mmCIF file of C-alpha atoms and ligand atoms in Angstrom:
data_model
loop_
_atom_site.group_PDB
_atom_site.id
_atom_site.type_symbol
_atom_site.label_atom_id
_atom_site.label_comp_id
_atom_site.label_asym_id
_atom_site.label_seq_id
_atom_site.Cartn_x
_atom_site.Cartn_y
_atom_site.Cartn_z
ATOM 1 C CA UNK A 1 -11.210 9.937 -2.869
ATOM 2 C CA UNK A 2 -13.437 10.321 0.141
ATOM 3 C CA UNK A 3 -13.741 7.192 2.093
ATOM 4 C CA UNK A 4 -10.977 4.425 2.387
ATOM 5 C CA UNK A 5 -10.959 1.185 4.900
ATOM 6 C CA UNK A 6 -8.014 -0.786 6.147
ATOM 7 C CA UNK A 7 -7.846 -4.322 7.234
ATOM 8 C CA UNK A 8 -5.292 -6.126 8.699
ATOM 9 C CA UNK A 9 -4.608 -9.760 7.690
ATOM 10 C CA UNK A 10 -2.558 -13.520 7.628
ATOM 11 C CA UNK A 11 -0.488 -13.859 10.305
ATOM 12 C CA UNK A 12 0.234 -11.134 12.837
ATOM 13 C CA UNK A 13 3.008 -8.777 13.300
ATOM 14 C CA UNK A 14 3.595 -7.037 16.136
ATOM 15 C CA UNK A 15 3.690 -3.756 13.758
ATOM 16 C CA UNK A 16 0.183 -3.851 13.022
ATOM 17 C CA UNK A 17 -1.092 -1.431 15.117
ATOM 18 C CA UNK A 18 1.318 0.698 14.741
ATOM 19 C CA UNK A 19 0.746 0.938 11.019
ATOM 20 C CA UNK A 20 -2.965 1.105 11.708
ATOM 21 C CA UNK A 21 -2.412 4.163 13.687
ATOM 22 C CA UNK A 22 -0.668 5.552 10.563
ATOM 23 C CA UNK A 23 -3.261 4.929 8.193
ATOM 24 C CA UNK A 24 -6.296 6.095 10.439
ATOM 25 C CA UNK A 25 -4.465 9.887 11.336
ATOM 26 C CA UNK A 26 -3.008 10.216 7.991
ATOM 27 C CA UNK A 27 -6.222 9.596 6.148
ATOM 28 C CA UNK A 28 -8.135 11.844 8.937
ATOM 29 C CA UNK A 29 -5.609 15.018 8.079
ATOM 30 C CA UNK A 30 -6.083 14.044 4.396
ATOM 31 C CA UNK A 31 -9.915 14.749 5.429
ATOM 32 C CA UNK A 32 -11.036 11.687 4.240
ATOM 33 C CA UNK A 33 -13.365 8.792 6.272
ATOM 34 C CA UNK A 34 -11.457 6.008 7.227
ATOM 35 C CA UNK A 35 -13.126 2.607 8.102
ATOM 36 C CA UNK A 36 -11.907 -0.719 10.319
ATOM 37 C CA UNK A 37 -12.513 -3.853 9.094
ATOM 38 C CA UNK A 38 -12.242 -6.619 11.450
ATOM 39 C CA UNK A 39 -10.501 -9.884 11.388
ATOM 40 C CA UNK A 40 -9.304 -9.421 7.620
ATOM 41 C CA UNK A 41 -11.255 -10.538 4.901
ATOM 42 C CA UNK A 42 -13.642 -12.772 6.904
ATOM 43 C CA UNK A 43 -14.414 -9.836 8.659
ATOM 44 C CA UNK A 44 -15.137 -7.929 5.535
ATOM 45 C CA UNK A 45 -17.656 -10.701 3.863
ATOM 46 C CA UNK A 46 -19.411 -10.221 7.875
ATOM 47 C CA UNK A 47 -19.555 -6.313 7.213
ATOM 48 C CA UNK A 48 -17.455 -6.296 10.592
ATOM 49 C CA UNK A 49 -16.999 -2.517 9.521
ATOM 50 C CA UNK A 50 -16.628 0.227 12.130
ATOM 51 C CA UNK A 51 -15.530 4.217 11.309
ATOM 52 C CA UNK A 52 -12.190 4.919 12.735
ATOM 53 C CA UNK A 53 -11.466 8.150 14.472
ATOM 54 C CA UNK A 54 -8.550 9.882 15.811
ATOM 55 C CA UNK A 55 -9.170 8.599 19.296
ATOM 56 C CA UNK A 56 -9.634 5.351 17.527
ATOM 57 C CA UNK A 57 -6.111 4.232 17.281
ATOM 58 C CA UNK A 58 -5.065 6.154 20.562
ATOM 59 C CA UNK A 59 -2.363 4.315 23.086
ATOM 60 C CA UNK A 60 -1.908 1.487 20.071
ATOM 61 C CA UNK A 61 1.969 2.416 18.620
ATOM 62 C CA UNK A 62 3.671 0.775 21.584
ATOM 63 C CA UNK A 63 1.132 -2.718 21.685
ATOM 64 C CA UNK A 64 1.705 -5.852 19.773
ATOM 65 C CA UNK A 65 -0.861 -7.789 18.049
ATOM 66 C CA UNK A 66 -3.370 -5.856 15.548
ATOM 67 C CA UNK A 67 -6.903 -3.717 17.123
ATOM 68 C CA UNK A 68 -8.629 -5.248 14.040
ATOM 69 C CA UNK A 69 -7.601 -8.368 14.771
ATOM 70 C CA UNK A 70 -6.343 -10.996 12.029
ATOM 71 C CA UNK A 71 -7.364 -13.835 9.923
ATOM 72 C CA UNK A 72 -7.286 -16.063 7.129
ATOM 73 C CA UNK A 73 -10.415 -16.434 5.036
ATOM 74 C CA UNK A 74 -9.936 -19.414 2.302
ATOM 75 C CA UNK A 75 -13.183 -18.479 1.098
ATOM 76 C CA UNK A 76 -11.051 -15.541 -0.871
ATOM 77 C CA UNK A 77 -9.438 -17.497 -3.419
ATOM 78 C CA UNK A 78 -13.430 -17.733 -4.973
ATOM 79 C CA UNK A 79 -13.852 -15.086 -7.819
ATOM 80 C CA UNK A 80 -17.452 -14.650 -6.551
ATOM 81 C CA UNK A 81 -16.666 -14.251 -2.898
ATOM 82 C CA UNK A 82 -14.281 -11.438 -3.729
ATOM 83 C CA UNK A 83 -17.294 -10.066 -5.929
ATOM 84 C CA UNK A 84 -19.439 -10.000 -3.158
ATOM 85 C CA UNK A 85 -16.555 -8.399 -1.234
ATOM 86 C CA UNK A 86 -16.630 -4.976 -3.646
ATOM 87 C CA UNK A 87 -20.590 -5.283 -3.312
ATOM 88 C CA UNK A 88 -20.150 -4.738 0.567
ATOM 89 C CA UNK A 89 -17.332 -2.550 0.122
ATOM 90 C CA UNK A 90 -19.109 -0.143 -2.609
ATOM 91 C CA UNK A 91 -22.350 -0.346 -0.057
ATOM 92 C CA UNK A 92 -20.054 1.692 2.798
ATOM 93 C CA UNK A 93 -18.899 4.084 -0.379
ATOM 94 C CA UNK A 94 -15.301 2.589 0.488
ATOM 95 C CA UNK A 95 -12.963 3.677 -2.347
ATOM 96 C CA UNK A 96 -9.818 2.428 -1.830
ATOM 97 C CA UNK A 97 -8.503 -0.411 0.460
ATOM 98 C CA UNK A 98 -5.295 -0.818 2.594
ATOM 99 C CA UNK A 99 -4.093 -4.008 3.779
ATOM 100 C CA UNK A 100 -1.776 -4.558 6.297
ATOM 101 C CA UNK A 101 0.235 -8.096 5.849
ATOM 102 C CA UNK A 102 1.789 -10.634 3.762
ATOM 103 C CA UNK A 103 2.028 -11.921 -0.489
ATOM 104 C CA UNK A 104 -1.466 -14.012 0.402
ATOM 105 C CA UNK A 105 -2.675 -11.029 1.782
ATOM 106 C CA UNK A 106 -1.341 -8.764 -0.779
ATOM 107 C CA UNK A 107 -3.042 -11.252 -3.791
ATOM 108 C CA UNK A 108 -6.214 -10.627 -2.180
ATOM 109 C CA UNK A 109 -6.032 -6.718 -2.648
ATOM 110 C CA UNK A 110 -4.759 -7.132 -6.289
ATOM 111 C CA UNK A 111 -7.987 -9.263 -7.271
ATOM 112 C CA UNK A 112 -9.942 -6.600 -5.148
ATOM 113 C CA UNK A 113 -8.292 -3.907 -7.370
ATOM 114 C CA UNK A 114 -9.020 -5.926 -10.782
ATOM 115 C CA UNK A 115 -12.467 -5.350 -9.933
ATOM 116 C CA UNK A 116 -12.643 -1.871 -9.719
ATOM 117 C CA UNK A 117 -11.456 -1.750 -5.367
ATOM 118 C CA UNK A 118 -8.121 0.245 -5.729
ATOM 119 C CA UNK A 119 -5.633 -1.884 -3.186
ATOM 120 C CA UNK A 120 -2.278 -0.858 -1.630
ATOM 121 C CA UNK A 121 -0.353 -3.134 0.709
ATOM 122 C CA UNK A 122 1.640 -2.990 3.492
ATOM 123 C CA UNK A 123 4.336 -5.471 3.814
ATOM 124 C CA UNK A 124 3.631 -6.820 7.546
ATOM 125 C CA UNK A 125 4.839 -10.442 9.326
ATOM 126 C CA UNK A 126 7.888 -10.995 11.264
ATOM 127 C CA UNK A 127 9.388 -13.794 8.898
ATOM 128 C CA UNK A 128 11.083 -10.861 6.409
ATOM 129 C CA UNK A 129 9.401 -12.790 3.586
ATOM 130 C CA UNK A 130 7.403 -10.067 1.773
ATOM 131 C CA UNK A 131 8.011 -9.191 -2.010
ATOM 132 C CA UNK A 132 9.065 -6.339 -3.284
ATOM 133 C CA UNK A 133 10.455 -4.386 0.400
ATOM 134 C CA UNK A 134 13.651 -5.357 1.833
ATOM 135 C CA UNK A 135 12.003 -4.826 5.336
ATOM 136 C CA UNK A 136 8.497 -6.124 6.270
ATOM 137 C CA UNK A 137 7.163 -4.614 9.685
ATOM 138 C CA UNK A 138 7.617 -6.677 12.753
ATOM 139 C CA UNK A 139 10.672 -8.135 11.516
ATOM 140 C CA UNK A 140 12.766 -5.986 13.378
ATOM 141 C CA UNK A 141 10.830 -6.409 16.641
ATOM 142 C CA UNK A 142 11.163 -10.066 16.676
ATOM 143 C CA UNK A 143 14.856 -9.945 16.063
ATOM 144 C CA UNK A 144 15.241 -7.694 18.929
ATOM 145 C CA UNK A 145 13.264 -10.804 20.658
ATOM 146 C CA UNK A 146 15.581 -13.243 19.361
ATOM 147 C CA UNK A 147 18.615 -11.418 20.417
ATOM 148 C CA UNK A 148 17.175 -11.169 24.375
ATOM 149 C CA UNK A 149 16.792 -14.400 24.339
ATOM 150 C CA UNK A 150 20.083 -15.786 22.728
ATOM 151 C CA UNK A 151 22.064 -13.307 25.124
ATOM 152 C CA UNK A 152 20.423 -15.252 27.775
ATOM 153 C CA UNK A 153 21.340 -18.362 26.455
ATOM 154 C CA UNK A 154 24.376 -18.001 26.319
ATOM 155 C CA UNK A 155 24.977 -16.834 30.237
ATOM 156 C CA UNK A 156 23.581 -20.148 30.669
ATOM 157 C CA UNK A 157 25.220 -21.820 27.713
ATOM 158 C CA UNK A 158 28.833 -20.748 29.092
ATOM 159 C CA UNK A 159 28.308 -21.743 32.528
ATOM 160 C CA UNK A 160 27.688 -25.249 31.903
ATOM 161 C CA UNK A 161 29.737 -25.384 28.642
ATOM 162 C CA UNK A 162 26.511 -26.630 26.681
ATOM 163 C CA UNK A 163 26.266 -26.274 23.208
ATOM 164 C CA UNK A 164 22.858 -24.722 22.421
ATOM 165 C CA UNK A 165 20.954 -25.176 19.214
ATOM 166 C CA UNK A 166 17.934 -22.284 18.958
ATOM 167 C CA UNK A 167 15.480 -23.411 16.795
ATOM 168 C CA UNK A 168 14.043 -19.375 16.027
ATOM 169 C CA UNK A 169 10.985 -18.695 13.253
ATOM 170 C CA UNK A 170 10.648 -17.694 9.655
ATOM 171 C CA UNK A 171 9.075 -19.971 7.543
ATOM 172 C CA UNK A 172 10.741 -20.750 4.198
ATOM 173 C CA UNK A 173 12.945 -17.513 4.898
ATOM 174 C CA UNK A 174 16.428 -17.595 6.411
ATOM 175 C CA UNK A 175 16.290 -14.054 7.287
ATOM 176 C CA UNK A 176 15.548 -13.788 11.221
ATOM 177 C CA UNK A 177 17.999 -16.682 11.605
ATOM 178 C CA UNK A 178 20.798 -14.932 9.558
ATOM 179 C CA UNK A 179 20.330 -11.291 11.421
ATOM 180 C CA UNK A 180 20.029 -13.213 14.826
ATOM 181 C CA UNK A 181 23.304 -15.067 14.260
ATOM 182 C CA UNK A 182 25.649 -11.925 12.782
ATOM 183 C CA UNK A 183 23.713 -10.151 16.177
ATOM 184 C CA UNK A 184 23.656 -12.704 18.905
ATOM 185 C CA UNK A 185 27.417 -14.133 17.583
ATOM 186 C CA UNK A 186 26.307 -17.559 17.284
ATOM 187 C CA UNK A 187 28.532 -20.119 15.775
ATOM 188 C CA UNK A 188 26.922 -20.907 13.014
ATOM 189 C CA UNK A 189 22.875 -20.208 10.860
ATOM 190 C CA UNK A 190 21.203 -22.978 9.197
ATOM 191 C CA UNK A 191 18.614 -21.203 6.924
ATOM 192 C CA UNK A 192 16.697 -23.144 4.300
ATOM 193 C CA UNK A 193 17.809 -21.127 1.486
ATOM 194 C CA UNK A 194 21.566 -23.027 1.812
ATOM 195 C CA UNK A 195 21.830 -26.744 2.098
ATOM 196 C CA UNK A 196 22.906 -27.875 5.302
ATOM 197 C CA UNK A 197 26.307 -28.953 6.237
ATOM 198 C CA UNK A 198 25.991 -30.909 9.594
ATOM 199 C CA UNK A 199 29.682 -32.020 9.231
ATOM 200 C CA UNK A 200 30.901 -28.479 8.441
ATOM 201 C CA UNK A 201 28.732 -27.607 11.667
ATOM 202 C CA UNK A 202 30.488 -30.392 13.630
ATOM 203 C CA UNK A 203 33.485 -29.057 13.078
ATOM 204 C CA UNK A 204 33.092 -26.158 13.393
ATOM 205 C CA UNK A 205 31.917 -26.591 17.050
ATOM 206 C CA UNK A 206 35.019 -28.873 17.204
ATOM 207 C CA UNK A 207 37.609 -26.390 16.185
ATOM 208 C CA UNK A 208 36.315 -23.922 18.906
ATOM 209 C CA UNK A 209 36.240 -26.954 21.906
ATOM 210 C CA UNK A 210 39.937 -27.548 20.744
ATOM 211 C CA UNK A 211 41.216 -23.245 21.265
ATOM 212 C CA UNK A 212 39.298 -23.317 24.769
ATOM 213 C CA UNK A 213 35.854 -22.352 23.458
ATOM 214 C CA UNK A 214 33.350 -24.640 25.494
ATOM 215 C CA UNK A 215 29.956 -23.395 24.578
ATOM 216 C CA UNK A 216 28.556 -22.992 21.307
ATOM 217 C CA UNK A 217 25.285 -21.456 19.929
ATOM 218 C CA UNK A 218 24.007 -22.595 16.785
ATOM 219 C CA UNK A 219 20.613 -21.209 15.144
ATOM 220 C CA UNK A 220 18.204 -23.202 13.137
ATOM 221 C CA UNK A 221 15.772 -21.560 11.093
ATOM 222 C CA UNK A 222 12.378 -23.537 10.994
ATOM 223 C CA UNK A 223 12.377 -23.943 7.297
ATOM 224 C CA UNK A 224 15.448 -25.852 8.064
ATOM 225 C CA UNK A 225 13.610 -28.795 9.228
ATOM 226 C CA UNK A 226 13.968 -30.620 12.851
ATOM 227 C CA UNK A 227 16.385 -28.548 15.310
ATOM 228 C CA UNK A 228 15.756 -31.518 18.047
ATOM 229 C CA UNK A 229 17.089 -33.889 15.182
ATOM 230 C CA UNK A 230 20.215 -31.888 14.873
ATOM 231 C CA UNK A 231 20.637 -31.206 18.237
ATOM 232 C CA UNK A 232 21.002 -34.681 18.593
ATOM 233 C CA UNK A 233 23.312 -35.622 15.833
ATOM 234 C CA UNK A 234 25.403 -32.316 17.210
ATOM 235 C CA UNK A 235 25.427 -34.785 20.581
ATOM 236 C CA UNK A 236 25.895 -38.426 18.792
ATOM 237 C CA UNK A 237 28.478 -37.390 17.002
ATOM 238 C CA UNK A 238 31.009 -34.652 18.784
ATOM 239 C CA UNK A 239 29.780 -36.398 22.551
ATOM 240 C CA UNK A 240 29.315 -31.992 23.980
ATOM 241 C CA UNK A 241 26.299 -31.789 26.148
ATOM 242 C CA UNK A 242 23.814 -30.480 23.639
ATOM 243 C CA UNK A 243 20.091 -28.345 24.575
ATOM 244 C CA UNK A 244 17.583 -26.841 21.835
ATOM 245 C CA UNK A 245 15.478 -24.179 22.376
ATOM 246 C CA UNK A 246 12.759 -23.826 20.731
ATOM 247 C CA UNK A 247 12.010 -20.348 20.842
ATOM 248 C CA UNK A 248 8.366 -20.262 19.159
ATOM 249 C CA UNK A 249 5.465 -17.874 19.580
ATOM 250 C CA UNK A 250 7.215 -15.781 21.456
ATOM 251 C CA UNK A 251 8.820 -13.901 18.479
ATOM 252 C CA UNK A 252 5.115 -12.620 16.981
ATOM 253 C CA UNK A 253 4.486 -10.627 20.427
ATOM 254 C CA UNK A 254 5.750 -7.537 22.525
ATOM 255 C CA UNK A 255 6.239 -3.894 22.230
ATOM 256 C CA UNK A 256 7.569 -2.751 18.656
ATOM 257 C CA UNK A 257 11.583 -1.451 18.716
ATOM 258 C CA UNK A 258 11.380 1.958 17.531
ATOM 259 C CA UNK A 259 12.497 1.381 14.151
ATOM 260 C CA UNK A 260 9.844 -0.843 13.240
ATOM 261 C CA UNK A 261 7.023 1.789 14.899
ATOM 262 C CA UNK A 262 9.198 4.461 12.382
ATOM 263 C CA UNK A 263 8.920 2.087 9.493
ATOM 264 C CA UNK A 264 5.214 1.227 10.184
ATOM 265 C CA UNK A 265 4.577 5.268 10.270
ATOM 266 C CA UNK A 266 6.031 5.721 6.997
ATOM 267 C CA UNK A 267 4.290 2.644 5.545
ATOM 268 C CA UNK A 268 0.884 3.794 6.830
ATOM 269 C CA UNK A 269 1.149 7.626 5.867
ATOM 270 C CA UNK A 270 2.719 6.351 2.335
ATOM 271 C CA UNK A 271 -0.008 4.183 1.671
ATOM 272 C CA UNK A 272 -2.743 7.314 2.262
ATOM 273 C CA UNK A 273 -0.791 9.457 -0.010
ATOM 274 C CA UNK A 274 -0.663 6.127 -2.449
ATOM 275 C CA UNK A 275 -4.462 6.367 -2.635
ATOM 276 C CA UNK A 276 -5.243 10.127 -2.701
ATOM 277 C CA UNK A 277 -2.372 10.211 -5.931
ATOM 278 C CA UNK A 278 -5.010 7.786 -7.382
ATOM 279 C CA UNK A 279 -1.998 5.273 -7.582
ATOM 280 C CA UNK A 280 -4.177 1.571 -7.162
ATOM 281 C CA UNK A 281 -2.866 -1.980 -6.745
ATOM 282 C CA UNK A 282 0.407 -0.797 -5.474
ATOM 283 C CA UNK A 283 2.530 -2.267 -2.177
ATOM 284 C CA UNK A 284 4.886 0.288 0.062
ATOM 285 C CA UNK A 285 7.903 -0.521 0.555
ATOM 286 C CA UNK A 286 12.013 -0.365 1.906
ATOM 287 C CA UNK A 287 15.042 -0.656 -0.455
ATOM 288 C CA UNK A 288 18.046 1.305 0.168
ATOM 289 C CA UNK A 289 16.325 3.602 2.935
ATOM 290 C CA UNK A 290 13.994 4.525 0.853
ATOM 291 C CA UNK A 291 10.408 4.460 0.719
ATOM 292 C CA UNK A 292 9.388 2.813 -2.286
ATOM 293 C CA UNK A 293 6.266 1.770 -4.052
ATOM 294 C CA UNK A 294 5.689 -0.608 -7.182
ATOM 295 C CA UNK A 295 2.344 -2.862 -8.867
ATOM 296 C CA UNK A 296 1.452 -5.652 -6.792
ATOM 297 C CA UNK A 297 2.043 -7.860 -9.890
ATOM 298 C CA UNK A 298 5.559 -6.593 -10.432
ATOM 299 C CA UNK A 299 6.428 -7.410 -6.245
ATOM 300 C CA UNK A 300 4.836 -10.578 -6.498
ATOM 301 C CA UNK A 301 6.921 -12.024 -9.692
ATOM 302 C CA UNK A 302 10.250 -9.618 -7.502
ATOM 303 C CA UNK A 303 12.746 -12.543 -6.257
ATOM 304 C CA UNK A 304 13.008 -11.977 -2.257
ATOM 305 C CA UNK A 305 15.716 -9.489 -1.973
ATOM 306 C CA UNK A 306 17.871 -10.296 0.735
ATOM 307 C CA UNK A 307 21.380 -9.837 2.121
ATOM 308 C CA UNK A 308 23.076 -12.723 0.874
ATOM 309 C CA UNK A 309 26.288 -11.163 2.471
ATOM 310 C CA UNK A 310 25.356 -12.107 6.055
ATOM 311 C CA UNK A 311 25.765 -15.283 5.998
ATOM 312 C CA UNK A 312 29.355 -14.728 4.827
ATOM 313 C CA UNK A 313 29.925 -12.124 7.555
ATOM 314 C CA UNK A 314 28.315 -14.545 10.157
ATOM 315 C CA UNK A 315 30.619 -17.381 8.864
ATOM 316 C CA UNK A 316 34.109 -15.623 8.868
ATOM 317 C CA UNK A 317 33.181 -13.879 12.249
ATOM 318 C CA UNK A 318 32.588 -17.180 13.687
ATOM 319 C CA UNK A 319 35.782 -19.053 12.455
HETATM 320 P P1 ATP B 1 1.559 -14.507 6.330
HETATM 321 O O1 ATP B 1 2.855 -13.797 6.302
HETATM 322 O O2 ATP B 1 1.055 -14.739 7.683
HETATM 323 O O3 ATP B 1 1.487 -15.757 5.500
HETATM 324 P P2 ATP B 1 -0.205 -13.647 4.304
HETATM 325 O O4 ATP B 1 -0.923 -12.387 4.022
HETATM 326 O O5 ATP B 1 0.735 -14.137 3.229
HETATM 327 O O6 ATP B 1 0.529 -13.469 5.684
HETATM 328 P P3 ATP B 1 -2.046 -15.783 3.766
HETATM 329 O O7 ATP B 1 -2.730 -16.721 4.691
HETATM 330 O O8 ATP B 1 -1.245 -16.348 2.663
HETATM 331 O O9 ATP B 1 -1.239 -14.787 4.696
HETATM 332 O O10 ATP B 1 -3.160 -14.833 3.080
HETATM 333 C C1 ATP B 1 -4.084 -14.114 3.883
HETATM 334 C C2 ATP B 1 -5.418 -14.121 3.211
HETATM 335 O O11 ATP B 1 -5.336 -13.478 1.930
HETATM 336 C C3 ATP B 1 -5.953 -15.516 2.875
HETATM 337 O O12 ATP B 1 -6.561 -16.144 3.993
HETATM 338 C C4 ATP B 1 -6.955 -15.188 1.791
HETATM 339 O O13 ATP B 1 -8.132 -14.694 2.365
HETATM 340 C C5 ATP B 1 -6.268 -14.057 1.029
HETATM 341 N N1 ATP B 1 -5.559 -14.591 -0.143
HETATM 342 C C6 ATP B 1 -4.419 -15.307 -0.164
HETATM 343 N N2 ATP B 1 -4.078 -15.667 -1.421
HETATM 344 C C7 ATP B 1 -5.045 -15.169 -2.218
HETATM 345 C C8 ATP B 1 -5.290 -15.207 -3.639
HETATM 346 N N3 ATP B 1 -4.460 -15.828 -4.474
HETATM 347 N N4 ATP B 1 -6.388 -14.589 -4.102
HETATM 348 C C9 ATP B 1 -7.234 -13.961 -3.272
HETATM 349 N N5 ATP B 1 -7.066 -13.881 -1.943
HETATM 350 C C10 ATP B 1 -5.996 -14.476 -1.409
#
């Protein structure tokens, strides 16, 4: 192999660059070309191609957002699109491709590789929701986000003896709601992979009021459904002057925590060595502490792996 690209694409994570960075030096001290595409696949059917160098990815490990930009290009899901896609790629004599983001994004690459365009993914959006990794990058940065701002919460939360519900992102996954509430000691998580109790919420607000406990922090995952809806049922019904936060875009931006710019590193260089060991249509990955890699078809049918003993450890820490 003698010329790769990378893209970066779906939804951003404030990893990407850092990953980037990873893929672009790694594949330089490999000796091989490596090549930009912009703004995802969109970019790629526009030929927004550009050679990376060294200095390309200089003063980007410590930045948010992607260089590359990001997108989502329904046009994809068309077999002949994606044909046209290996036509453009095959035209740069790209050999391999290496996308940074989520299962859409990953899908895309495993078609790609189908028709001859060896793909590896990296697992990259804040909502932990990735197949086949336990960690995606930028998952750990926007916890770290969450936890600033639930700390400050509660100053204010304990001053006025409010009870705050903090509505905090994720999608259809629990997990930045579960970390945030073992982390940020909040009362109680409502993540959309357990049916919600109000009443067992209620009371246990209640139970705290009655030893002393004034203030309260409860976090709603968004896949949970309408945090200003239980805020106000929290109010109705126990009478506690109730706020909700919704913390929102906030969580996608700001400097990477140094464990996610250490995962990303790995990621990247792992990917490059994926490629040059002729190893196509695979995704990189976390279990255990290890870097692992496995067939995009056998992470995509992978159930979410997750740490189902959280929510346990959040519950009997809160009691
Ligand atoms: P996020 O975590 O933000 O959802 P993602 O990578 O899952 O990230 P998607 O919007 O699902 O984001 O997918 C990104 C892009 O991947 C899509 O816009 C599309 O171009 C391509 N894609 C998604 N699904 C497929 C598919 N089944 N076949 C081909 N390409 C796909």
């Amino acid at each position: 192999m003698k010329r790769i690209a990378v893209l970066t694409s779906g939804g951003d994570a404030p990893l990407m660059n850092a990953a980037l960075r990873a893929v672009v030096r790694k594949a330089i001290y490999n000796g091989l070309d490596v090549y930009g595409i912009m703004y995802g696949y969109a970019g790629l059917l526009k030929k927004e191609i550009k050679k990376m160098e060294l200095g390309s990815v200089g003063d980007i490990i410590h930045r948010g957002g992607t260089k590359l930009y990001t997108a989502r290009c329904q046009e994809f899901l068309q077999p002949e699109v994606r044909a046209k896609a290996v036509e453009i790629l095959k035209e740069y004599a790209i050999e391999g491709l290496i996308v940074i983001g989520g299962d859409g994004s990953y899908r895309g690459a495993l078609e790609l590789t189908k028709l001859g365009m060896p793909g590896i993914g990296i697992p990259a959006t804040i909502d932990n929701d990735v197949l086949g990794t336990e960690f995606s990058i930028g998952f750990d940065t926007a916890l770290n986000t969450v936890i600033e701002a639930i700390d400050k919460i509660r100053d204010t939360a304990m001053s006025h003896e409010r009870t705050y519900v903090i509505e905090v992102m994720g999608r259809d996954c629990g997990d930045i709601a579960q970390w945030a509430g073992v982390a940020g000691g909040a009362e109680t998580v409502l993540v959309p992979e357990k049916p919600i109790d109000i009443n067992a919420t209620i009371e246990r607000i209640k139970r705290g009021h009655e030893r002393g406990k004034k203030h309260s922090i409860i976090i709603v995952s968004e896949g949970v459904g309408n945090a200003v809806e239980i805020g106000r049922q929290i109010k109705d019904i126990c009478g506690y002057d109730t706020r909700v936060t919704i913390l929102g875009h906030v969580q996608r931006g700001g400097s990477p925590t140094a464990t996610d710019r250490v995962l990303a590193s790995r990621f990247g260089s792992r990917a490059v060595e994926l490629l040059c060991e002729g190893k196509f249509g695979h995704t990189v990955g976390i279990i255990k502490n290890e870097i692992v890699d496995m067939e995009f078809e056998n992470a995509l049918k992978m159930k979410k792996l997750s740490n189902s003993s959280l929510a346990e450890l959040c519950d009997e820490l809160a009691i």
